[in-house]
CSV table of C-alpha atoms and ligand atoms in Angstrom, one decimal:
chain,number,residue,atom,x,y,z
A,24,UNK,CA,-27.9,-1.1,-7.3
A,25,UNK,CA,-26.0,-4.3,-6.4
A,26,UNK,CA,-22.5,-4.5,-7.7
A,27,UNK,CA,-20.6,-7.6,-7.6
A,28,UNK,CA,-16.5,-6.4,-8.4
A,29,UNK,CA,-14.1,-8.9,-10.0
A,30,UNK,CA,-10.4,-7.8,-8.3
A,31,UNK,CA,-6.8,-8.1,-8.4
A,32,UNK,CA,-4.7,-6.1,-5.8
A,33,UNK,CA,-3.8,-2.8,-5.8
A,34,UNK,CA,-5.6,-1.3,-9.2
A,35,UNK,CA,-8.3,-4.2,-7.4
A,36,UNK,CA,-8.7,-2.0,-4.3
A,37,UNK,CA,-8.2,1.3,-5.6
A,38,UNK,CA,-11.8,0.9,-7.5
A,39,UNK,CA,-13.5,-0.8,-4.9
A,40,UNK,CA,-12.8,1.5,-2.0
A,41,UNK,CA,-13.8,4.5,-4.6
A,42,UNK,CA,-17.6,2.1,-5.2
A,43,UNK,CA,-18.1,1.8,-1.0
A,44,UNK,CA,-18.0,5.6,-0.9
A,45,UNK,CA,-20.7,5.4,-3.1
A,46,UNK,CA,-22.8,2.2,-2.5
A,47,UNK,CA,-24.5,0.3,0.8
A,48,UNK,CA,-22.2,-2.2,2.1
A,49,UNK,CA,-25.1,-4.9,1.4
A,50,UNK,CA,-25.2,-4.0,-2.6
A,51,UNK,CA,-21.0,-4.4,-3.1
A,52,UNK,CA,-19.6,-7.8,-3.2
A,53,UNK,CA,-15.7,-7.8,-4.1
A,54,UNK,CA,-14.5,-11.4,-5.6
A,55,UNK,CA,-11.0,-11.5,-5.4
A,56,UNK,CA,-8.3,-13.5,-7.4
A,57,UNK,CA,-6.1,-16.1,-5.4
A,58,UNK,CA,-4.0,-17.4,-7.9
A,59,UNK,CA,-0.9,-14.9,-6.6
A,60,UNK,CA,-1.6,-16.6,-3.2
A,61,UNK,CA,1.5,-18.9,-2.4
A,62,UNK,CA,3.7,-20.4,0.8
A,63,UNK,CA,6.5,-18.7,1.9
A,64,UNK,CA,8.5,-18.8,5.6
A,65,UNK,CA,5.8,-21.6,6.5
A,66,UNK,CA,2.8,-19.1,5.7
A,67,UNK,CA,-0.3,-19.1,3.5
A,68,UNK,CA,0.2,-15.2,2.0
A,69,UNK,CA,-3.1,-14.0,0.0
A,70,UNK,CA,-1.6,-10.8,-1.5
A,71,UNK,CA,-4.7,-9.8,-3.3
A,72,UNK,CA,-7.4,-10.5,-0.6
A,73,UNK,CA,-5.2,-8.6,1.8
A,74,UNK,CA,-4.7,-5.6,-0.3
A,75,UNK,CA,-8.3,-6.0,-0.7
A,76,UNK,CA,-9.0,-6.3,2.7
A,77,UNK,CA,-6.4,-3.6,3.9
A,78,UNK,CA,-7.9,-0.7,2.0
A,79,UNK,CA,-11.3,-1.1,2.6
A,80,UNK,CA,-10.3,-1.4,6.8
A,81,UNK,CA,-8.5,2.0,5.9
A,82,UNK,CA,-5.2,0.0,6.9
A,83,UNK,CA,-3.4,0.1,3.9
A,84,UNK,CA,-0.5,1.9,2.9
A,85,UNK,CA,-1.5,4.7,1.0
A,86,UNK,CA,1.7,5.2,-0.6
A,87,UNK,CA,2.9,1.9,-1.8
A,88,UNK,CA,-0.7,0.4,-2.6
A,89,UNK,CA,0.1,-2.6,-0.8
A,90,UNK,CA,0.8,-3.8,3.0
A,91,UNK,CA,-0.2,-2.5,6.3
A,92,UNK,CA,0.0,2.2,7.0
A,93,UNK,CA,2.6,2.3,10.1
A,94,UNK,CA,4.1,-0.7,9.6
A,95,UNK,CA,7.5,-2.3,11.1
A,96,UNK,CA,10.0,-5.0,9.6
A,97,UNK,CA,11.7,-6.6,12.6
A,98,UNK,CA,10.5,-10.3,11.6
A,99,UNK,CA,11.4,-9.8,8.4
A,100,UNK,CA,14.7,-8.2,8.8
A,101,UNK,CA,15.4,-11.2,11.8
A,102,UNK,CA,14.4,-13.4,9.4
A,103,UNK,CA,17.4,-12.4,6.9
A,104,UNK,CA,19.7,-12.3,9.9
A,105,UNK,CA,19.4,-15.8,10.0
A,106,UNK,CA,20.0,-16.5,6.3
A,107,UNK,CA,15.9,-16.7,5.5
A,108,UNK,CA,14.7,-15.3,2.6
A,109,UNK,CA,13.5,-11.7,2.9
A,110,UNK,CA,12.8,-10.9,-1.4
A,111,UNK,CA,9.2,-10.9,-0.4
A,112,UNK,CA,9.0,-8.1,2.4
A,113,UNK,CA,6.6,-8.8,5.4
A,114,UNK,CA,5.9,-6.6,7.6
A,115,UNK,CA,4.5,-7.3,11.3
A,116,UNK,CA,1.4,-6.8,10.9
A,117,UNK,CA,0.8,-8.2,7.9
A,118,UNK,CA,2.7,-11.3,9.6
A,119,UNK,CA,-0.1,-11.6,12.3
A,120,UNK,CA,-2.8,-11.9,9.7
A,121,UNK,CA,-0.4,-15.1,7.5
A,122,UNK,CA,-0.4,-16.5,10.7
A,123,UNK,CA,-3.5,-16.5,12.1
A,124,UNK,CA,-4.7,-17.3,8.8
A,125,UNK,CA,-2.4,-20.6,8.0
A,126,UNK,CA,-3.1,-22.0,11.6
A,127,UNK,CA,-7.3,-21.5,10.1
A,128,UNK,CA,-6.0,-23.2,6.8
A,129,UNK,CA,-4.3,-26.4,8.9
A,130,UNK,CA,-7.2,-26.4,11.4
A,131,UNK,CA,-9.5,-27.6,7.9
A,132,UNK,CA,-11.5,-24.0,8.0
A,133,UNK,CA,-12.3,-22.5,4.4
A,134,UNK,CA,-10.5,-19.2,3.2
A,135,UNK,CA,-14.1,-17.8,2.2
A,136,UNK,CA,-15.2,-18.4,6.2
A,137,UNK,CA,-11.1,-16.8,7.7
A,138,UNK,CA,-11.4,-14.2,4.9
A,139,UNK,CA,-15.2,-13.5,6.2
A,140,UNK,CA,-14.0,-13.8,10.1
A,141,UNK,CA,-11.1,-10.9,9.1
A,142,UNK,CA,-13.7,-8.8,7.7
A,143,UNK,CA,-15.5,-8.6,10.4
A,144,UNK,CA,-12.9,-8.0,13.2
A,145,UNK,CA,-11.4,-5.7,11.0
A,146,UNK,CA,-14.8,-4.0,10.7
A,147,UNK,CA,-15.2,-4.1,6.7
A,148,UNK,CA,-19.1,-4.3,6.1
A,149,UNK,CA,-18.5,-5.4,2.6
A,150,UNK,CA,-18.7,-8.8,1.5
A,151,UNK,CA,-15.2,-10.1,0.1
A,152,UNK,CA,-14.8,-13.2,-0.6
A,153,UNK,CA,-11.7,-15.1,-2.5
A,154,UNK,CA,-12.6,-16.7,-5.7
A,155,UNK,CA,-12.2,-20.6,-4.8
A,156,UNK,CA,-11.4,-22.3,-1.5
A,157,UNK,CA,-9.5,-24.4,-3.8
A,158,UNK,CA,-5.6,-22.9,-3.8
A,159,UNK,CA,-5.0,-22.1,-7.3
A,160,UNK,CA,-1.5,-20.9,-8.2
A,161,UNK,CA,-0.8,-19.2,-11.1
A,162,UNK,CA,2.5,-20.1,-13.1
A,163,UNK,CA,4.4,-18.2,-15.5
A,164,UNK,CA,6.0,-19.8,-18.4
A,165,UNK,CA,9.0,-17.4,-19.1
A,166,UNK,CA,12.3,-17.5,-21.3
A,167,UNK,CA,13.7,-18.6,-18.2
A,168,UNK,CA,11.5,-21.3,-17.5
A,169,UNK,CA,8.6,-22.0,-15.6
A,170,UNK,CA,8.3,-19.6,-12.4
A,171,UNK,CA,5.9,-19.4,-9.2
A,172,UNK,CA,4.1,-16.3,-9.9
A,173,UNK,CA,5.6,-14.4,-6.6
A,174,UNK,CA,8.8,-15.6,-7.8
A,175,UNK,CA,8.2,-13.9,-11.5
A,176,UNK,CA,6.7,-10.7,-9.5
A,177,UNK,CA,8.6,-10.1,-6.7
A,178,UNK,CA,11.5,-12.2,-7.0
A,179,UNK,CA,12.5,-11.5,-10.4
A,180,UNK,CA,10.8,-8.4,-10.7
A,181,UNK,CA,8.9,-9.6,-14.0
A,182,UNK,CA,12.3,-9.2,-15.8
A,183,UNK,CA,12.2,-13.0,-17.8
A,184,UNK,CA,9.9,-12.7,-20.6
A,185,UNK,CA,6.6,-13.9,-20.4
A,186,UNK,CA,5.8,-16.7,-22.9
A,187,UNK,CA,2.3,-18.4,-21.4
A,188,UNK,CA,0.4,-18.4,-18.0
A,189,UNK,CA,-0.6,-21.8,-16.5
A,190,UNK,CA,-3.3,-21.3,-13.6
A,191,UNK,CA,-2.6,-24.7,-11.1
A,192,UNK,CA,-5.3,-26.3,-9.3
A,193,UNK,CA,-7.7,-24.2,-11.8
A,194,UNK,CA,-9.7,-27.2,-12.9
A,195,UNK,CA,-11.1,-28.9,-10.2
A,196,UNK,CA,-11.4,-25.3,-8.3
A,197,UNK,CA,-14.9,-24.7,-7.6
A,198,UNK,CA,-16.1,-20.7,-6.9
A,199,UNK,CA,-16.0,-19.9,-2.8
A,200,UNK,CA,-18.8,-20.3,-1.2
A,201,UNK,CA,-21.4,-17.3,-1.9
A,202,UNK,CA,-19.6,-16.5,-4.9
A,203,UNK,CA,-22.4,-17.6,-7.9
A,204,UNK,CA,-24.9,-16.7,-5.8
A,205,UNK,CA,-23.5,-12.9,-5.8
A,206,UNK,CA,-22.8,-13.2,-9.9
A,207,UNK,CA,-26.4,-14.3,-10.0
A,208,UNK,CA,-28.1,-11.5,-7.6
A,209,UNK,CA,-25.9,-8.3,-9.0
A,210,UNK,CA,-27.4,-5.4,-11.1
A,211,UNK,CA,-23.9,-5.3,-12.7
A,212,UNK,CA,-20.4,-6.9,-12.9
A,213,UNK,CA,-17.9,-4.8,-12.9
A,214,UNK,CA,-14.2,-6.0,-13.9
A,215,UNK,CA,-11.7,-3.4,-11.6
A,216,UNK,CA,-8.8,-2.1,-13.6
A,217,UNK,CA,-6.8,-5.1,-12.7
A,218,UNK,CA,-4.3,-7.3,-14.7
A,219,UNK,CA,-6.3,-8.8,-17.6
A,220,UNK,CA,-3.9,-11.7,-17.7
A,221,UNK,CA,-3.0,-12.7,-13.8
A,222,UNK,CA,-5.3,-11.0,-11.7
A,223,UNK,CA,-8.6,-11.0,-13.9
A,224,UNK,CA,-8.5,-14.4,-16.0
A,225,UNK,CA,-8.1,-16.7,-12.8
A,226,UNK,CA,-11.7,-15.6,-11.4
A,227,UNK,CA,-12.8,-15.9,-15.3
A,228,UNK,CA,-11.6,-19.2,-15.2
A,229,UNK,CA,-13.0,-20.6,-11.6
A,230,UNK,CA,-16.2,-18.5,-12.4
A,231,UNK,CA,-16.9,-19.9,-15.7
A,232,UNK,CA,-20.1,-18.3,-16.8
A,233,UNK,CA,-21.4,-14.6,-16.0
A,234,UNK,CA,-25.0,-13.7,-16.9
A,235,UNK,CA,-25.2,-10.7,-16.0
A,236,UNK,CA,-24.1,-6.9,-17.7
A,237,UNK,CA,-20.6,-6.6,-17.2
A,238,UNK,CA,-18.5,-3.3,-17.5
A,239,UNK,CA,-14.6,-3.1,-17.4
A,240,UNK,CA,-12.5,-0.2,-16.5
A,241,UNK,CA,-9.0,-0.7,-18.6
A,242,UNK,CA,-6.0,-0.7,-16.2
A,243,UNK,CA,-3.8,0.5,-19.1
A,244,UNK,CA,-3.5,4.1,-19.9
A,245,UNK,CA,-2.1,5.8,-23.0
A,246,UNK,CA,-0.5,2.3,-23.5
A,247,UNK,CA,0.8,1.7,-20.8
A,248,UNK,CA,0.4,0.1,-16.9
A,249,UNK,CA,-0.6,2.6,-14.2
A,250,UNK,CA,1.7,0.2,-12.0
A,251,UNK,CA,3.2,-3.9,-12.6
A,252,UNK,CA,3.6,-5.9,-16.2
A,253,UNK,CA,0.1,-5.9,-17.4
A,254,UNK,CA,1.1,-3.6,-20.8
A,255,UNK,CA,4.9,-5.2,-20.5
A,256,UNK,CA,3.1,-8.7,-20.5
A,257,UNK,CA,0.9,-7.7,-23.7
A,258,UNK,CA,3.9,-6.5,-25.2
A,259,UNK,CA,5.6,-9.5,-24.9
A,260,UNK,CA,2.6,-12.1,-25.9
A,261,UNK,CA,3.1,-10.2,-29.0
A,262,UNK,CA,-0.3,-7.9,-28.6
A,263,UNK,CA,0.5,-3.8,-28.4
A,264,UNK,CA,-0.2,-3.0,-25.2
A,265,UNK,CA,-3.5,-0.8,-25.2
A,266,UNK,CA,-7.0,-0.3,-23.6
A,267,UNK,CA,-8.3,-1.6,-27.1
A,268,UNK,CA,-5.9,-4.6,-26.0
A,269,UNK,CA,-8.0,-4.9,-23.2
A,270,UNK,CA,-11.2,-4.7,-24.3
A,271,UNK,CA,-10.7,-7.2,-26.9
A,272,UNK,CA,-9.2,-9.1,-24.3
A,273,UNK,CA,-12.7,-9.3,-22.5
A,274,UNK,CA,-14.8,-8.8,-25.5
A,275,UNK,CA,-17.5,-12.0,-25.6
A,276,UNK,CA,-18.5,-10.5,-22.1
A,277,UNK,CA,-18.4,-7.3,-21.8
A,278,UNK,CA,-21.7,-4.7,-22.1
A,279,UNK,CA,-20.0,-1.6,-21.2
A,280,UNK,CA,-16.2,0.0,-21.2
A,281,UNK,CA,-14.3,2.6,-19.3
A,282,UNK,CA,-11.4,3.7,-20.6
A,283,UNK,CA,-9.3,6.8,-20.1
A,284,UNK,CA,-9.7,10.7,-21.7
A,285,UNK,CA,-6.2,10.1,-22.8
A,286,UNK,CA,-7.5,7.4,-25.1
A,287,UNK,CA,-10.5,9.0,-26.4
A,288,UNK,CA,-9.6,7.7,-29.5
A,289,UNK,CA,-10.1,4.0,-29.1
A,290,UNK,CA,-13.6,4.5,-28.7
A,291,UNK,CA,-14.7,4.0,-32.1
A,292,UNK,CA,-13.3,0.7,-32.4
A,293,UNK,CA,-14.2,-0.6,-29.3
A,294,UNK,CA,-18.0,0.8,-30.3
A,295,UNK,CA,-17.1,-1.4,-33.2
A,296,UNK,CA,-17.1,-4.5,-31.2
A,297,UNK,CA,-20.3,-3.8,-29.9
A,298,UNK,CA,-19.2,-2.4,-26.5
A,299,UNK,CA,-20.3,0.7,-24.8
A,300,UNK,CA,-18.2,3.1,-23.8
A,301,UNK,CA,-17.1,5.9,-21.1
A,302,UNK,CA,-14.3,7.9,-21.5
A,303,UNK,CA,-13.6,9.5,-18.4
A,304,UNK,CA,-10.3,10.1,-16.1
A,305,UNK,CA,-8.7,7.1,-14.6
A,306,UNK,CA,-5.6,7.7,-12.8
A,307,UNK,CA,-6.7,7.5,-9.0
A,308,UNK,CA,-3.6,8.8,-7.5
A,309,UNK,CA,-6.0,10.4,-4.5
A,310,UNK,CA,-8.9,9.2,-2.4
A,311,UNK,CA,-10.7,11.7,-4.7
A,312,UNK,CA,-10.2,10.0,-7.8
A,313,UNK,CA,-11.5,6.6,-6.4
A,314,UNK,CA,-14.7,8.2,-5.2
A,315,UNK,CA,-15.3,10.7,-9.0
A,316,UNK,CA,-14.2,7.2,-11.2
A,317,UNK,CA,-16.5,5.1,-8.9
A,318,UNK,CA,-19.5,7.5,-9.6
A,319,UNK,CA,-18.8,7.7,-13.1
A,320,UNK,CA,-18.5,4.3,-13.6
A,321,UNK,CA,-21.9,3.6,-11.5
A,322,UNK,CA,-23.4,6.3,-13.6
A,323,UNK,CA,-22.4,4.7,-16.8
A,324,UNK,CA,-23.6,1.5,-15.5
A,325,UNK,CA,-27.2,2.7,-15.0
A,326,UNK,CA,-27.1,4.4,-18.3
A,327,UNK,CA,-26.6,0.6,-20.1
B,8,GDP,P1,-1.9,-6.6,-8.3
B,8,GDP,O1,-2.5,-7.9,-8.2
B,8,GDP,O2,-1.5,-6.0,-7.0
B,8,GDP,O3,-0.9,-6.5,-9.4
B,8,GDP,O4,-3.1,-5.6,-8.7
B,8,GDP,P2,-4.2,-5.5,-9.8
B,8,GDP,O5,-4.1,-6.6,-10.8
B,8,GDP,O6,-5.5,-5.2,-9.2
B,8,GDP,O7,-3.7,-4.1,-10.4
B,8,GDP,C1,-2.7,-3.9,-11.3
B,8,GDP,C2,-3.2,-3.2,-12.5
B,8,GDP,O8,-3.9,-2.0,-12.0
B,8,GDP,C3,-2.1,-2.6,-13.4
B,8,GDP,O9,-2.4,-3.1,-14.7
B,8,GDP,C4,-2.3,-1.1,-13.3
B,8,GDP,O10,-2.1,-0.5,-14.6
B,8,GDP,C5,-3.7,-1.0,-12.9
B,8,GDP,N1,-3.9,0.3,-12.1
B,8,GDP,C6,-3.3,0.6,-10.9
B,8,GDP,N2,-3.7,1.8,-10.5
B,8,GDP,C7,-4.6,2.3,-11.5
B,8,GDP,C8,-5.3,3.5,-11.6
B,8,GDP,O11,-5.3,4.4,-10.8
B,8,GDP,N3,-6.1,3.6,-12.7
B,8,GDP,C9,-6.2,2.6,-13.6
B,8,GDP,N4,-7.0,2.7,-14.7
B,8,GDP,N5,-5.5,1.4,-13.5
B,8,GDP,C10,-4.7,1.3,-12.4
């Protein structure tokens, strides 16, 4: 069966490392949001693709969700020493692949292509690709004004309010290169349990039009966000935070549903909205719990 995954970052990853334990390499194809991309210290930094990337290399570290396993901080930390900005923490590593990747960007190559050459030296058999070679930045409209997204996330630690998001560069952005063509030849989508509103609604956007099943796993839990301001961000949009929230959310696509045991009870109504749904547990807090969610889900999907 040949899965095409829509993905943020970390709750992103989690669900796509669990569907390669599960799936040939040839039938999973991750599309990943770029909208938190942005420039910092001189560097193109694609958060989501290299959490992405990271996890399925089995570089990542395990315990934070995001960045490199092993990983030191003397650039960083040099960086500050000098009176650079050191809010958004780069490790070495991760510092190799921003560079390497910024001097592909300047040379004219396509992120699709670097993102397809990192794969391979990093030996992931998966395809990833980012959603546009087109930089889109997404921009959130806060009480406190108007604020990069990195600068809302990191920076600020999503503590301004969130009034609106604004997606830059979204219009003209056309989907990477391979990406219709894997929306077109997949059994399934499947939306990861990502943030509806700044890791999933960018690739919505560039994507346009799906026609194939789609299933969703919610990335909020009895209410609330596994990790980040997804349910703090519904909250404050004026919408109770919940995986009914979500499922509304995606409602005019969505065939199928997974949401957690600990909301059993928002079943009903999303059955009411003419979705399908699993109930099943959620939380992947161990390498386990990727690989039993991932089978459930895949389960569910062959059951639609
Ligand atoms: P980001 O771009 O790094 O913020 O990552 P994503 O958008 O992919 O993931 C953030 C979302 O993942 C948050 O809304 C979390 O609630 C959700 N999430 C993280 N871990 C889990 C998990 O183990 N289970 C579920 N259901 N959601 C998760």
């Amino acid at each position: 069966m040949k899965i095409t995954a829509l993905a943020g970052g970390v709750g992103g990853a989690k669900m796509v490392h669990g569907l390669a334990a599960h799936i040939a390499p040839t039938d999973l194809t991750v599309i990943v949001n770029t909208g938190d991309d942005f420039e910092h210290l001189g560097l193109t930094i694609c958060p989501d693709l290299d959490t992405v990337c990271y996890t399925l290399a089995g570089l990542a570290n395990f315990e934070t969700g995001w960045g490199r396993a092993n990983e030191t901080w003397n650039v960083i930390s040099n960086v500050e020493k000098l009176g650079g900005a050191g809010w958004f923490r780069l490790g070495d590593q991760d510092i190799a692949t921003h560079l390497e990747r910024t001097r592909r960007l300047k040379a004219g190559q396509p992120l699709s292509q670097i993102t397809k050459d990192f794969c391979q030296a990093w030996g992931i058999p998966q395809t990833i690709l980012p959603m546009s070679d087109a930089p889109v930045r997404t921009m959130v409209n806060t009480e406190a004004g108007e604020l990069a997204f990195q600068e809302y996330f990191v920076h600020r630690r999503c503590e301004p309010k969130v009034k609106s998001f604004r997606f830059d560069g979204i219009a003209s952005a056309e989907p990477a290169s391979g990406v219709q063509e894997a929306l077109h030849q997949a059994d399934a989508i499947l939306i990861c349990p990502s943030n509806p509103w700044v890791s999933i609604d960018p690739i919505l956007k560039v994507i346009k039009t799906i026609n194939r099943p789609v299933v969703a796993v919610s990335p909020i839990i009895g209410g609330q966000s596994v990790k980040g301001p997804a349910a703090k961000m519904y909250a404050e949009l004026g919408i109770e935070p919940s995986a009914l929230a979500v499922a509304q959310h995606y409602q005019r696509l969505l065939s199928g549903y997974v949401l957690d045991t600990v909301d059993a009870k928002l079943a009903q109504p999303i059955n009411e909205l003419g979705v399908k749904t699993l109930i099943t547990n959620t939380l992947m807090t161990s390498l386990a719990d990727r690989a039993r969610l991932a089978e459930d889900v895949l389960h569910f999907i062959r059951s639609l």
